[in-house]
C-alpha cells in the first residue's frame, strides 16, 4: 500500500483522537464556565449577613527591646482594616508593614512600641474598622531569641541530646537481643509494635493540637488526616515496589529498620518543634524539662529500630546511619520551632509522621504473621501480646516525664 493510500487512514485516526480529547476536556470547560457565572452574577439569593465576616489570626508575637512585633494574617473572605490596637487594656499607637488594611490571605507586621515587663503576661487586642476584636496573648514576657550562629549551634546541640544520643544508646541493646530465639524475637518485634502504636497515637494528638492553632481556613485537622493517609499509601506503594527487588530475608529486616528510623525521625521532628517553640517564647524551664523528658523517652526508640536486625549482622555504619536518620530530625525540628514555627505546616508534618509510623506497624505485624505461619506458631501469642502491652506501658510511663 502506498503512502498516499495510508494518509486518509492516519487522518481518521488523528481526527478520532482529537474528538476524544475534546470530549474529555468539554465537561471541565463547562464546569469552569458555570462556576465563573455564579461568581459574577451570584446565586440570586440576596441575604445580608448579620455581622461582617472578618477573621484576623495572630500568627506570631515577637518581643524586642522596642516593644512587640506582631505578625497577623487575614484568613477571612473579606478585606480587614485594623483601626485600633489595645495593649493590656490601654489604646496604643502602632505602625503597620505594609498596611493596616489586609486583603484576603494578606499578612502584615504590626510594630507596637510598648514597655513590656519580663515575666509578666500581656494581652494585645486588634479592633477592626467594623468593631470586631481579635486577641493575641503573651503568657510570660521574655525577649524573643535572635537567629545567629551561636543560637543555631545551641539548638543543634539540644536536638543532638534529644534525638541522636538516646536512639544510639537504645541501639546498644542489639547484642543482648540477639540471644533470643524465634519466639523471643517475635516478642521483641511485638514490643516494637507497642512502642510505635503509642507514638502513632501521640503523633496524631500533637497534630490535632497544632491544627487548633492554625487558621481555620487551612483546615488543620484535615491536613493531619490527609498527611497521614497519603504518606501511609505512598510508603505502602514504595514497599511493594521494593519487594520485587528483594533477594533475601536479611535485606527485608534491614529495610524495615530504615523505615522505622524514618518514621520515628518524623516523630522526633515534632518533639524538636515543641522544644524550639518553648525556648522561642521564653519558657526556658519548660524547654529544659522537655529536653530531659524526651531524652529518656527516646531511648526505647533505639530498641525498636534494632529489633528487625536480629537475624542480620549489620556493621557499625548501619547503626550510625540509623541513629542519624531517627535522631537528626530533632535538630531540624528545634531550629524550625525556635525560628520559623508555623502551626499549619506543623499539623501537616505530624500527619505525615503518623502515616509513616502506621506503615511500619503494618510491615512489622505482617512480618510476625508470615514467620509465625511458616513455623506453625500463633501470631497473637501471649509473649507477643505481652510485648505489645509492655511497649505501650514503657512509652506511657516515660511520656509522664514530659507531660508532668
Short mmCIF file of N, CA and C in Angstrom, two decimals, residues 56 72-75 101-108:
data_model
loop_
_atom_site.label_atom_id
_atom_site.label_comp_id
_atom_site.label_asym_id
_atom_site.label_seq_id
_atom_site.Cartn_x
_atom_site.Cartn_y
_atom_site.Cartn_z
N UNK A 56 -9.14 37.56 61.66
CA UNK A 56 -7.75 38.03 61.76
C UNK A 56 -7.01 37.11 62.71
N UNK A 72 0.27 39.25 61.69
CA UNK A 72 -1.16 38.92 61.59
C UNK A 72 -1.49 38.48 60.17
N UNK A 73 -2.53 37.67 60.06
CA UNK A 73 -2.98 37.12 58.78
C UNK A 73 -4.48 37.29 58.65
N UNK A 74 -4.93 37.78 57.51
CA UNK A 74 -6.37 37.84 57.21
C UNK A 74 -6.76 36.55 56.51
N UNK A 75 -7.37 35.62 57.27
CA UNK A 75 -7.78 34.34 56.69
C UNK A 75 -9.27 34.30 56.39
N UNK A 101 -4.53 47.71 56.27
CA UNK A 101 -5.59 47.05 55.50
C UNK A 101 -5.03 45.80 54.85
N UNK A 102 -5.68 44.67 55.14
CA UNK A 102 -5.22 43.38 54.63
C UNK A 102 -6.27 42.78 53.72
N UNK A 103 -5.85 42.44 52.51
CA UNK A 103 -6.71 41.69 51.61
C UNK A 103 -6.77 40.24 52.09
N UNK A 104 -7.62 39.44 51.47
CA UNK A 104 -7.73 38.04 51.87
C UNK A 104 -6.38 37.34 51.72
N UNK A 105 -5.97 36.60 52.75
CA UNK A 105 -4.69 35.93 52.85
C UNK A 105 -3.52 36.91 52.91
N UNK A 106 -3.83 38.18 53.13
CA UNK A 106 -2.77 39.17 53.28
C UNK A 106 -2.17 39.13 54.67
N UNK A 107 -0.88 39.47 54.76
CA UNK A 107 -0.18 39.49 56.04
C UNK A 107 0.37 40.88 56.31
N UNK A 108 0.55 41.18 57.58
CA UNK A 108 1.13 42.46 57.98
C UNK A 108 1.91 42.27 59.26
#
